[in-house]
Amino acid sequence: MKRLMIAYLLRAIVILIPIIMMILMVCGCLYIYERFTKEDEKVNKYTDIYTGRNAGSDVVPVASAENNAPGFCVVVDAGHGGSDGGTVSGKAVEKDINLSVALKLKAILENDNIEVILTRSSDENMSLAERTSVANASNADFFISLHCNYYEKGAQIAGLECYYNNSNATESKGYAESIINAVSLSEDIETRYAKTEGYYVLRNTQMPAVLVEMGFLSNYSESQKLLDDDYQESLAQRIAEGISNEMKEGDFPFYLSNRKNMPIY
């Protein structure tokens, strides 16, 4: 009787082993299929976010690089405008200073054979979304937003600051540091630092981007300098040098370069 039971047990084991192996093989195939399918979806998701293809309505499609003339293109954004005056200190109104320096920066860059697109060229209202849309639709290589700072708790604080999106935004960081370095060479313009900040225009532009706080209107001496036309010209010249210095370090134009790795700018 025992021998018969053992025989039946061995026969059952022999039958079950291939069945178990088949089940394991099927499970393994399903796992591999699911894993690679999700990886493909992940890559497609990042590609869509990067290019604007098949993305949501809040992402502006990037124009085809083939339609662009070769060369370097910069979008210069004069912060605030229209009913939004920005920070104000006496006669120093941020929106006016921003636009004045933006126009000077445009002239300097164009003289260096760099194409420049302004988000605004007059005293007009413009939302943050409209500003980033202009930049993204233009296929620009670099975006710079100009502002003036204010710190009511410390009227003695002065100096230009330059912001980029985050620590992974290596190209934007390079531009921010290059601008700080170029401006710091001036004896008349005080600088502070380049640092990260998640401003809307930095998070929603699809190219290297920085935001420059050109000085503190809360500091009386600096606010008076920022009203001076010669000082603005010198400031624009130094910022342009910072852009040009970093531009020559990279492989440009940006939208004609290799996009395979989809880096964070």
mmCIF file of N, CA and C in Angstrom, residues 10-142:
data_model
loop_
_atom_site.group_PDB
_atom_site.id
_atom_site.type_symbol
_atom_site.label_atom_id
_atom_site.label_comp_id
_atom_site.label_asym_id
_atom_site.label_seq_id
_atom_site.Cartn_x
_atom_site.Cartn_y
_atom_site.Cartn_z
ATOM 1 N N LEU A 10 4.916 10.253 -6.700
ATOM 2 C CA LEU A 10 5.980 10.555 -7.659
ATOM 3 C C LEU A 10 5.406 10.919 -9.022
ATOM 4 N N ARG A 11 4.343 10.175 -9.409
ATOM 5 C CA ARG A 11 3.717 10.473 -10.694
ATOM 6 C C ARG A 11 3.114 11.882 -10.691
ATOM 7 N N ALA A 12 2.497 12.255 -9.561
ATOM 8 C CA ALA A 12 1.900 13.595 -9.452
ATOM 9 C C ALA A 12 2.971 14.687 -9.539
ATOM 10 N N ILE A 13 4.110 14.416 -8.877
ATOM 11 C CA ILE A 13 5.211 15.393 -8.907
ATOM 12 C C ILE A 13 5.737 15.563 -10.325
ATOM 13 N N VAL A 14 5.886 14.438 -11.019
ATOM 14 C CA VAL A 14 6.383 14.481 -12.402
ATOM 15 C C VAL A 14 5.442 15.292 -13.287
ATOM 16 N N ILE A 15 4.140 15.145 -13.053
ATOM 17 C CA ILE A 15 3.153 15.883 -13.851
ATOM 18 C C ILE A 15 3.146 17.366 -13.487
ATOM 19 N N LEU A 16 3.278 17.661 -12.178
ATOM 20 C CA LEU A 16 3.184 19.053 -11.717
ATOM 21 C C LEU A 16 4.403 19.894 -12.088
ATOM 22 N N ILE A 17 5.583 19.287 -12.126
ATOM 23 C CA ILE A 17 6.807 20.058 -12.387
ATOM 24 C C ILE A 17 6.729 20.841 -13.701
ATOM 25 N N PRO A 18 6.394 20.212 -14.829
ATOM 26 C CA PRO A 18 6.314 21.005 -16.076
ATOM 27 C C PRO A 18 5.210 22.056 -16.047
ATOM 28 N N ILE A 19 4.105 21.736 -15.324
ATOM 29 C CA ILE A 19 3.020 22.720 -15.226
ATOM 30 C C ILE A 19 3.501 23.960 -14.475
ATOM 31 N N ILE A 20 4.202 23.714 -13.347
ATOM 32 C CA ILE A 20 4.740 24.835 -12.558
ATOM 33 C C ILE A 20 5.740 25.639 -13.375
ATOM 34 N N MET A 21 6.590 24.947 -14.133
ATOM 35 C CA MET A 21 7.581 25.632 -14.961
ATOM 36 C C MET A 21 6.908 26.497 -16.018
ATOM 37 N N MET A 22 5.839 25.991 -16.607
ATOM 38 C CA MET A 22 5.113 26.763 -17.618
ATOM 39 C C MET A 22 4.487 28.012 -17.004
ATOM 40 N N ILE A 23 3.924 27.850 -15.797
ATOM 41 C CA ILE A 23 3.322 29.002 -15.110
ATOM 42 C C ILE A 23 4.374 30.065 -14.825
ATOM 43 N N LEU A 24 5.551 29.623 -14.356
ATOM 44 C CA LEU A 24 6.634 30.563 -14.066
ATOM 45 C C LEU A 24 7.106 31.275 -15.330
ATOM 46 N N MET A 25 7.187 30.555 -16.429
ATOM 47 C CA MET A 25 7.613 31.157 -17.690
ATOM 48 C C MET A 25 6.615 32.211 -18.158
ATOM 49 N N VAL A 26 5.323 31.897 -18.042
ATOM 50 C CA VAL A 26 4.287 32.858 -18.445
ATOM 51 C C VAL A 26 4.349 34.115 -17.584
ATOM 52 N N CYS A 27 4.501 33.919 -16.269
ATOM 53 C CA CYS A 27 4.598 35.065 -15.356
ATOM 54 C C CYS A 27 5.819 35.918 -15.687
ATOM 55 N N GLY A 28 6.931 35.246 -15.995
ATOM 56 C CA GLY A 28 8.143 35.975 -16.342
ATOM 57 C C GLY A 28 7.969 36.796 -17.604
ATOM 58 N N CYS A 29 7.327 36.203 -18.604
ATOM 59 C CA CYS A 29 7.086 36.929 -19.860
ATOM 60 C C CYS A 29 6.183 38.134 -19.637
ATOM 61 N N LEU A 30 5.142 37.963 -18.827
ATOM 62 C CA LEU A 30 4.235 39.074 -18.533
ATOM 63 C C LEU A 30 4.955 40.198 -17.802
ATOM 64 N N TYR A 31 5.840 39.831 -16.879
ATOM 65 C CA TYR A 31 6.601 40.837 -16.126
ATOM 66 C C TYR A 31 7.501 41.649 -17.053
ATOM 67 N N ILE A 32 8.209 40.920 -17.929
ATOM 68 C CA ILE A 32 9.119 41.600 -18.858
ATOM 69 C C ILE A 32 8.345 42.515 -19.800
ATOM 70 N N TYR A 33 7.215 42.024 -20.309
ATOM 71 C CA TYR A 33 6.396 42.829 -21.226
ATOM 72 C C TYR A 33 5.902 44.112 -20.549
ATOM 73 N N GLU A 34 5.396 43.951 -19.320
ATOM 74 C CA GLU A 34 4.861 45.105 -18.593
ATOM 75 C C GLU A 34 5.949 46.120 -18.293
ATOM 76 N N ARG A 35 7.116 45.626 -17.911
ATOM 77 C CA ARG A 35 8.216 46.528 -17.559
ATOM 78 C C ARG A 35 8.656 47.362 -18.753
ATOM 79 N N PHE A 36 8.863 46.705 -19.899
ATOM 80 C CA PHE A 36 9.344 47.434 -21.067
ATOM 81 C C PHE A 36 8.269 48.349 -21.646
ATOM 82 N N THR A 37 7.011 47.933 -21.517
ATOM 83 C CA THR A 37 5.921 48.789 -21.980
ATOM 84 C C THR A 37 5.876 50.075 -21.183
ATOM 85 N N LYS A 38 6.044 49.967 -19.859
ATOM 86 C CA LYS A 38 6.025 51.156 -19.004
ATOM 87 C C LYS A 38 7.222 52.050 -19.277
ATOM 88 N N GLU A 39 8.380 51.439 -19.569
ATOM 89 C CA GLU A 39 9.559 52.242 -19.885
ATOM 90 C C GLU A 39 9.327 53.056 -21.148
ATOM 91 N N ASP A 40 8.684 52.415 -22.161
ATOM 92 C CA ASP A 40 8.387 53.126 -23.403
ATOM 93 C C ASP A 40 7.432 54.278 -23.146
ATOM 94 N N GLU A 41 6.412 54.023 -22.296
ATOM 95 C CA GLU A 41 5.457 55.075 -21.976
ATOM 96 C C GLU A 41 6.139 56.227 -21.264
ATOM 97 N N LYS A 42 7.097 55.882 -20.395
ATOM 98 C CA LYS A 42 7.825 56.909 -19.648
ATOM 99 C C LYS A 42 8.642 57.779 -20.594
ATOM 100 N N VAL A 43 9.344 57.141 -21.537
ATOM 101 C CA VAL A 43 10.143 57.894 -22.501
ATOM 102 C C VAL A 43 9.253 58.784 -23.353
ATOM 103 N N ASN A 44 8.112 58.238 -23.808
ATOM 104 C CA ASN A 44 7.196 59.023 -24.626
ATOM 105 C C ASN A 44 6.639 60.202 -23.854
ATOM 106 N N LYS A 45 6.392 59.990 -22.560
ATOM 107 C CA LYS A 45 5.863 61.068 -21.729
ATOM 108 C C LYS A 45 6.853 62.213 -21.657
ATOM 109 N N TYR A 46 8.136 61.889 -21.394
ATOM 110 C CA TYR A 46 9.145 62.932 -21.300
ATOM 111 C C TYR A 46 9.359 63.612 -22.651
ATOM 112 N N THR A 47 9.294 62.839 -23.731
ATOM 113 C CA THR A 47 9.452 63.422 -25.056
ATOM 114 C C THR A 47 8.340 64.416 -25.335
ATOM 115 N N ASP A 48 7.109 64.069 -24.967
ATOM 116 C CA ASP A 48 5.983 64.957 -25.199
ATOM 117 C C ASP A 48 6.116 66.240 -24.395
ATOM 118 N N ILE A 49 6.548 66.125 -23.142
ATOM 119 C CA ILE A 49 6.720 67.316 -22.316
ATOM 120 C C ILE A 49 7.797 68.210 -22.893
ATOM 121 N N TYR A 50 8.849 67.594 -23.390
ATOM 122 C CA TYR A 50 9.995 68.354 -23.886
ATOM 123 C C TYR A 50 9.681 69.075 -25.189
ATOM 124 N N THR A 51 8.989 68.395 -26.104
ATOM 125 C CA THR A 51 8.747 68.970 -27.424
ATOM 126 C C THR A 51 7.397 69.635 -27.549
ATOM 127 N N GLY A 52 6.463 69.335 -26.625
ATOM 128 C CA GLY A 52 5.118 69.860 -26.742
ATOM 129 C C GLY A 52 4.233 68.979 -27.600
ATOM 130 N N ARG A 53 4.758 67.880 -28.156
ATOM 131 C CA ARG A 53 3.985 66.998 -29.021
ATOM 132 C C ARG A 53 3.049 66.133 -28.189
ATOM 133 N N ASN A 54 1.762 66.120 -28.567
ATOM 134 C CA ASN A 54 0.731 65.331 -27.884
ATOM 135 C C ASN A 54 0.569 65.717 -26.421
ATOM 136 N N ALA A 55 1.024 66.894 -26.040
ATOM 137 C CA ALA A 55 0.931 67.311 -24.643
ATOM 138 C C ALA A 55 -0.345 68.094 -24.421
ATOM 139 N N GLY A 56 -0.574 68.476 -23.141
ATOM 140 C CA GLY A 56 -1.775 69.213 -22.793
ATOM 141 C C GLY A 56 -1.767 70.614 -23.365
ATOM 142 N N SER A 57 -2.902 71.300 -23.251
ATOM 143 C CA SER A 57 -3.054 72.613 -23.860
ATOM 144 C C SER A 57 -2.186 73.668 -23.196
ATOM 145 N N ASP A 58 -1.675 73.403 -21.974
ATOM 146 C CA ASP A 58 -0.858 74.395 -21.295
ATOM 147 C C ASP A 58 0.599 74.333 -21.720
ATOM 148 N N VAL A 59 0.945 73.391 -22.587
ATOM 149 C CA VAL A 59 2.310 73.301 -23.095
ATOM 150 C C VAL A 59 2.341 73.850 -24.504
ATOM 151 N N VAL A 60 3.202 74.814 -24.758
ATOM 152 C CA VAL A 60 3.270 75.443 -26.073
ATOM 153 C C VAL A 60 4.151 74.620 -26.987
ATOM 154 N N PRO A 61 3.649 74.185 -28.161
ATOM 155 C CA PRO A 61 4.469 73.400 -29.083
ATOM 156 C C PRO A 61 5.680 74.190 -29.547
ATOM 157 N N VAL A 62 6.792 73.493 -29.677
ATOM 158 C CA VAL A 62 8.012 74.122 -30.155
ATOM 159 C C VAL A 62 8.043 74.045 -31.672
ATOM 160 N N ALA A 63 8.351 75.148 -32.314
ATOM 161 C CA ALA A 63 8.395 75.174 -33.770
ATOM 162 C C ALA A 63 9.526 74.301 -34.278
ATOM 163 N N SER A 64 9.404 73.877 -35.516
ATOM 164 C CA SER A 64 10.413 73.007 -36.114
ATOM 165 C C SER A 64 11.733 73.728 -36.273
ATOM 166 N N ALA A 65 12.823 73.053 -35.905
ATOM 167 C CA ALA A 65 14.148 73.667 -36.005
ATOM 168 C C ALA A 65 14.520 73.940 -37.452
ATOM 169 N N GLU A 66 13.960 73.142 -38.395
ATOM 170 C CA GLU A 66 14.304 73.323 -39.798
ATOM 171 C C GLU A 66 13.833 74.673 -40.328
ATOM 172 N N ASN A 67 12.841 75.284 -39.656
ATOM 173 C CA ASN A 67 12.316 76.565 -40.108
ATOM 174 C C ASN A 67 13.137 77.741 -39.605
ATOM 175 N N ASN A 68 14.105 77.470 -38.743
ATOM 176 C CA ASN A 68 14.904 78.538 -38.154
ATOM 177 C C ASN A 68 16.140 78.834 -38.983
ATOM 178 N N ALA A 69 16.476 80.110 -39.051
ATOM 179 C CA ALA A 69 17.765 80.466 -39.628
ATOM 180 C C ALA A 69 18.843 80.098 -38.626
ATOM 181 N N PRO A 70 20.004 79.602 -39.089
ATOM 182 C CA PRO A 70 21.064 79.243 -38.151
ATOM 183 C C PRO A 70 21.552 80.466 -37.400
ATOM 184 N N GLY A 71 21.929 80.299 -36.148
ATOM 185 C CA GLY A 71 22.387 81.407 -35.328
ATOM 186 C C GLY A 71 21.852 81.282 -33.924
ATOM 187 N N PHE A 72 22.278 82.197 -33.080
ATOM 188 C CA PHE A 72 21.891 82.159 -31.676
ATOM 189 C C PHE A 72 20.769 83.152 -31.437
ATOM 190 N N CYS A 73 19.746 82.719 -30.727
ATOM 191 C CA CYS A 73 18.571 83.561 -30.481
ATOM 192 C C CYS A 73 18.314 83.681 -28.982
ATOM 193 N N VAL A 74 18.115 84.904 -28.528
ATOM 194 C CA VAL A 74 17.855 85.182 -27.115
ATOM 195 C C VAL A 74 16.503 85.880 -26.970
ATOM 196 N N VAL A 75 15.692 85.404 -26.037
ATOM 197 C CA VAL A 75 14.459 86.105 -25.676
ATOM 198 C C VAL A 75 14.748 86.944 -24.443
ATOM 199 N N VAL A 76 14.522 88.247 -24.556
ATOM 200 C CA VAL A 76 14.731 89.174 -23.441
ATOM 201 C C VAL A 76 13.366 89.607 -22.923
ATOM 202 N N ASP A 77 13.126 89.324 -21.669
ATOM 203 C CA ASP A 77 11.835 89.612 -21.044
ATOM 204 C C ASP A 77 11.979 90.758 -20.053
ATOM 205 N N ALA A 78 11.340 91.880 -20.351
ATOM 206 C CA ALA A 78 11.302 93.005 -19.415
ATOM 207 C C ALA A 78 10.153 92.764 -18.446
ATOM 208 N N GLY A 79 10.476 92.461 -17.208
ATOM 209 C CA GLY A 79 9.461 92.093 -16.232
ATOM 210 C C GLY A 79 8.427 93.183 -15.983
ATOM 211 N N HIS A 80 7.208 92.734 -15.626
ATOM 212 C CA HIS A 80 6.084 93.621 -15.302
ATOM 213 C C HIS A 80 5.654 94.417 -16.541
ATOM 214 N N GLY A 81 4.996 95.561 -16.352
ATOM 215 C CA GLY A 81 4.518 96.355 -17.481
ATOM 216 C C GLY A 81 3.038 96.662 -17.377
ATOM 217 N N GLY A 82 2.616 97.742 -18.037
ATOM 218 C CA GLY A 82 1.218 98.148 -18.010
ATOM 219 C C GLY A 82 0.776 98.532 -16.612
ATOM 220 N N SER A 83 -0.335 97.957 -16.174
ATOM 221 C CA SER A 83 -0.859 98.270 -14.841
ATOM 222 C C SER A 83 -0.024 97.652 -13.728
ATOM 223 N N ASP A 84 0.849 96.722 -14.092
ATOM 224 C CA ASP A 84 1.745 96.086 -13.118
ATOM 225 C C ASP A 84 3.089 96.807 -13.144
ATOM 226 N N GLY A 85 3.255 97.734 -12.211
ATOM 227 C CA GLY A 85 4.485 98.522 -12.194
ATOM 228 C C GLY A 85 5.659 97.827 -11.550
ATOM 229 N N GLY A 86 5.401 96.704 -10.895
ATOM 230 C CA GLY A 86 6.473 96.060 -10.150
ATOM 231 C C GLY A 86 6.750 96.845 -8.881
ATOM 232 N N THR A 87 7.960 96.768 -8.391
ATOM 233 C CA THR A 87 8.304 97.518 -7.187
ATOM 234 C C THR A 87 8.606 98.973 -7.548
ATOM 235 N N VAL A 88 8.269 99.879 -6.624
ATOM 236 C CA VAL A 88 8.427 101.316 -6.877
ATOM 237 C C VAL A 88 9.112 101.960 -5.681
ATOM 238 N N SER A 89 10.070 102.843 -5.973
ATOM 239 C CA SER A 89 10.742 103.598 -4.918
ATOM 240 C C SER A 89 10.993 105.012 -5.427
ATOM 241 N N GLY A 90 10.135 105.951 -5.014
ATOM 242 C CA GLY A 90 10.256 107.321 -5.506
ATOM 243 C C GLY A 90 10.010 107.367 -7.004
ATOM 244 N N LYS A 91 10.976 107.912 -7.742
ATOM 245 C CA LYS A 91 10.859 107.994 -9.198
ATOM 246 C C LYS A 91 11.273 106.691 -9.888
ATOM 247 N N ALA A 92 11.825 105.784 -9.128
ATOM 248 C CA ALA A 92 12.291 104.515 -9.698
ATOM 249 C C ALA A 92 11.132 103.523 -9.778
ATOM 250 N N VAL A 93 10.669 103.272 -10.985
ATOM 251 C CA VAL A 93 9.577 102.326 -11.222
ATOM 252 C C VAL A 93 10.156 101.121 -11.948
ATOM 253 N N GLU A 94 9.981 99.958 -11.354
ATOM 254 C CA GLU A 94 10.643 98.763 -11.878
ATOM 255 C C GLU A 94 10.320 98.483 -13.337
ATOM 256 N N LYS A 95 9.052 98.549 -13.714
ATOM 257 C CA LYS A 95 8.674 98.176 -15.081
ATOM 258 C C LYS A 95 9.406 99.027 -16.117
ATOM 259 N N ASP A 96 9.627 100.309 -15.795
ATOM 260 C CA ASP A 96 10.298 101.211 -16.738
ATOM 261 C C ASP A 96 11.792 100.906 -16.832
ATOM 262 N N ILE A 97 12.407 100.638 -15.689
ATOM 263 C CA ILE A 97 13.835 100.292 -15.675
ATOM 264 C C ILE A 97 14.063 98.985 -16.422
ATOM 265 N N ASN A 98 13.196 98.011 -16.166
ATOM 266 C CA ASN A 98 13.321 96.710 -16.838
ATOM 267 C C ASN A 98 13.288 96.864 -18.353
ATOM 268 N N LEU A 99 12.329 97.644 -18.842
ATOM 269 C CA LEU A 99 12.179 97.819 -20.287
ATOM 270 C C LEU A 99 13.356 98.587 -20.875
ATOM 271 N N SER A 100 13.800 99.609 -20.173
ATOM 272 C CA SER A 100 14.919 100.409 -20.667
ATOM 273 C C SER A 100 16.181 99.567 -20.822
ATOM 274 N N VAL A 101 16.480 98.744 -19.820
ATOM 275 C CA VAL A 101 17.666 97.879 -19.896
ATOM 276 C C VAL A 101 17.467 96.801 -20.963
ATOM 277 N N ALA A 102 16.244 96.291 -21.086
ATOM 278 C CA ALA A 102 15.956 95.262 -22.093
ATOM 279 C C ALA A 102 16.222 95.786 -23.501
ATOM 280 N N LEU A 103 15.811 97.015 -23.778
ATOM 281 C CA LEU A 103 16.034 97.611 -25.099
ATOM 282 C C LEU A 103 17.526 97.822 -25.362
ATOM 283 N N LYS A 104 18.248 98.226 -24.333
ATOM 284 C CA LYS A 104 19.702 98.406 -24.474
ATOM 285 C C LYS A 104 20.391 97.059 -24.689
ATOM 286 N N LEU A 105 19.959 96.051 -23.943
ATOM 287 C CA LEU A 105 20.539 94.715 -24.088
ATOM 288 C C LEU A 105 20.267 94.169 -25.486
ATOM 289 N N LYS A 106 19.083 94.410 -25.992
ATOM 290 C CA LYS A 106 18.727 93.972 -27.351
ATOM 291 C C LYS A 106 19.676 94.579 -28.381
ATOM 292 N N ALA A 107 19.907 95.874 -28.273
ATOM 293 C CA ALA A 107 20.778 96.555 -29.235
ATOM 294 C C ALA A 107 22.201 96.013 -29.180
ATOM 295 N N ILE A 108 22.693 95.758 -27.979
ATOM 296 C CA ILE A 108 24.064 95.256 -27.810
ATOM 297 C C ILE A 108 24.199 93.853 -28.391
ATOM 298 N N LEU A 109 23.239 92.982 -28.077
ATOM 299 C CA LEU A 109 23.300 91.607 -28.575
ATOM 300 C C LEU A 109 23.165 91.560 -30.097
ATOM 301 N N GLU A 110 22.277 92.368 -30.636
ATOM 302 C CA GLU A 110 22.100 92.390 -32.089
ATOM 303 C C GLU A 110 23.355 92.900 -32.785
ATOM 304 N N ASN A 111 24.050 93.809 -32.143
ATOM 305 C CA ASN A 111 25.312 94.301 -32.697
ATOM 306 C C ASN A 111 26.371 93.200 -32.724
ATOM 307 N N ASP A 112 26.155 92.175 -31.893
ATOM 308 C CA ASP A 112 27.056 91.022 -31.840
ATOM 309 C C ASP A 112 26.503 89.863 -32.673
ATOM 310 N N ASN A 113 25.582 90.195 -33.599
ATOM 311 C CA ASN A 113 24.981 89.217 -34.520
ATOM 312 C C ASN A 113 24.183 88.133 -33.805
ATOM 313 N N ILE A 114 23.566 88.498 -32.693
ATOM 314 C CA ILE A 114 22.683 87.586 -31.971
ATOM 315 C C ILE A 114 21.246 88.053 -32.177
ATOM 316 N N GLU A 115 20.391 87.149 -32.593
ATOM 317 C CA GLU A 115 18.984 87.496 -32.781
ATOM 318 C C GLU A 115 18.323 87.689 -31.421
ATOM 319 N N VAL A 116 17.508 88.724 -31.297
ATOM 320 C CA VAL A 116 16.845 89.024 -30.026
ATOM 321 C C VAL A 116 15.340 89.170 -30.244
ATOM 322 N N ILE A 117 14.579 88.537 -29.372
ATOM 323 C CA ILE A 117 13.124 88.671 -29.363
ATOM 324 C C ILE A 117 12.718 89.236 -28.010
ATOM 325 N N LEU A 118 11.956 90.313 -28.016
ATOM 326 C CA LEU A 118 11.462 90.916 -26.780
ATOM 327 C C LEU A 118 10.063 90.389 -26.478
ATOM 328 N N THR A 119 9.809 90.068 -25.214
ATOM 329 C CA THR A 119 8.443 89.679 -24.853
ATOM 330 C C THR A 119 7.527 90.899 -24.874
ATOM 331 N N ARG A 120 8.078 92.049 -24.547
ATOM 332 C CA ARG A 120 7.340 93.312 -24.696
ATOM 333 C C ARG A 120 8.328 94.416 -25.061
ATOM 334 N N SER A 121 7.886 95.325 -25.917
ATOM 335 C CA SER A 121 8.739 96.431 -26.341
ATOM 336 C C SER A 121 8.138 97.778 -25.959
ATOM 337 N N SER A 122 7.044 97.732 -25.188
ATOM 338 C CA SER A 122 6.392 98.956 -24.735
ATOM 339 C C SER A 122 5.776 98.704 -23.364
ATOM 340 N N ASP A 123 5.139 99.712 -22.821
ATOM 341 C CA ASP A 123 4.530 99.602 -21.491
ATOM 342 C C ASP A 123 3.168 98.926 -21.615
ATOM 343 N N GLU A 124 3.161 97.613 -21.564
ATOM 344 C CA GLU A 124 1.933 96.852 -21.765
ATOM 345 C C GLU A 124 1.810 95.726 -20.752
ATOM 346 N N ASN A 125 0.565 95.345 -20.488
ATOM 347 C CA ASN A 125 0.310 94.207 -19.604
ATOM 348 C C ASN A 125 0.657 92.910 -20.325
ATOM 349 N N MET A 126 1.275 92.002 -19.596
ATOM 350 C CA MET A 126 1.621 90.708 -20.179
ATOM 351 C C MET A 126 1.709 89.682 -19.064
ATOM 352 N N SER A 127 0.960 88.601 -19.201
ATOM 353 C CA SER A 127 0.967 87.569 -18.165
ATOM 354 C C SER A 127 2.249 86.751 -18.237
ATOM 355 N N LEU A 128 2.524 86.021 -17.166
ATOM 356 C CA LEU A 128 3.699 85.152 -17.151
ATOM 357 C C LEU A 128 3.573 84.059 -18.209
ATOM 358 N N ALA A 129 2.357 83.535 -18.376
ATOM 359 C CA ALA A 129 2.133 82.488 -19.377
ATOM 360 C C ALA A 129 2.393 83.014 -20.783
ATOM 361 N N GLU A 130 2.002 84.253 -21.044
ATOM 362 C CA GLU A 130 2.250 84.850 -22.359
ATOM 363 C C GLU A 130 3.746 85.024 -22.608
ATOM 364 N N ARG A 131 4.474 85.374 -21.584
ATOM 365 C CA ARG A 131 5.922 85.565 -21.728
ATOM 366 C C ARG A 131 6.614 84.244 -22.078
ATOM 367 N N THR A 132 6.260 83.188 -21.361
ATOM 368 C CA THR A 132 6.891 81.898 -21.649
ATOM 369 C C THR A 132 6.426 81.343 -22.993
ATOM 370 N N SER A 133 5.197 81.673 -23.391
ATOM 371 C CA SER A 133 4.704 81.231 -24.697
ATOM 372 C C SER A 133 5.506 81.867 -25.825
ATOM 373 N N VAL A 134 5.819 83.145 -25.674
ATOM 374 C CA VAL A 134 6.648 83.830 -26.673
ATOM 375 C C VAL A 134 7.997 83.129 -26.794
ATOM 376 N N ALA A 135 8.587 82.813 -25.653
ATOM 377 C CA ALA A 135 9.902 82.166 -25.656
ATOM 378 C C ALA A 135 9.842 80.781 -26.290
ATOM 379 N N ASN A 136 8.882 79.981 -25.882
ATOM 380 C CA ASN A 136 8.809 78.602 -26.368
ATOM 381 C C ASN A 136 8.452 78.528 -27.850
ATOM 382 N N ALA A 137 7.590 79.430 -28.303
ATOM 383 C CA ALA A 137 7.196 79.423 -29.714
ATOM 384 C C ALA A 137 8.306 79.935 -30.620
ATOM 385 N N SER A 138 9.256 80.662 -30.057
ATOM 386 C CA SER A 138 10.308 81.284 -30.867
ATOM 387 C C SER A 138 11.470 80.351 -31.170
ATOM 388 N N ASN A 139 11.511 79.208 -30.475
ATOM 389 C CA ASN A 139 12.652 78.293 -30.632
ATOM 390 C C ASN A 139 13.967 78.951 -30.218
ATOM 391 N N ALA A 140 13.912 79.819 -29.238
ATOM 392 C CA ALA A 140 15.107 80.542 -28.803
ATOM 393 C C ALA A 140 16.093 79.608 -28.116
ATOM 394 N N ASP A 141 17.338 80.055 -28.048
ATOM 395 C CA ASP A 141 18.397 79.278 -27.399
ATOM 396 C C ASP A 141 18.561 79.643 -25.933
ATOM 397 N N PHE A 142 18.076 80.833 -25.568
ATOM 398 C CA PHE A 142 18.275 81.301 -24.199
ATOM 399 C C PHE A 142 17.202 82.323 -23.854
#
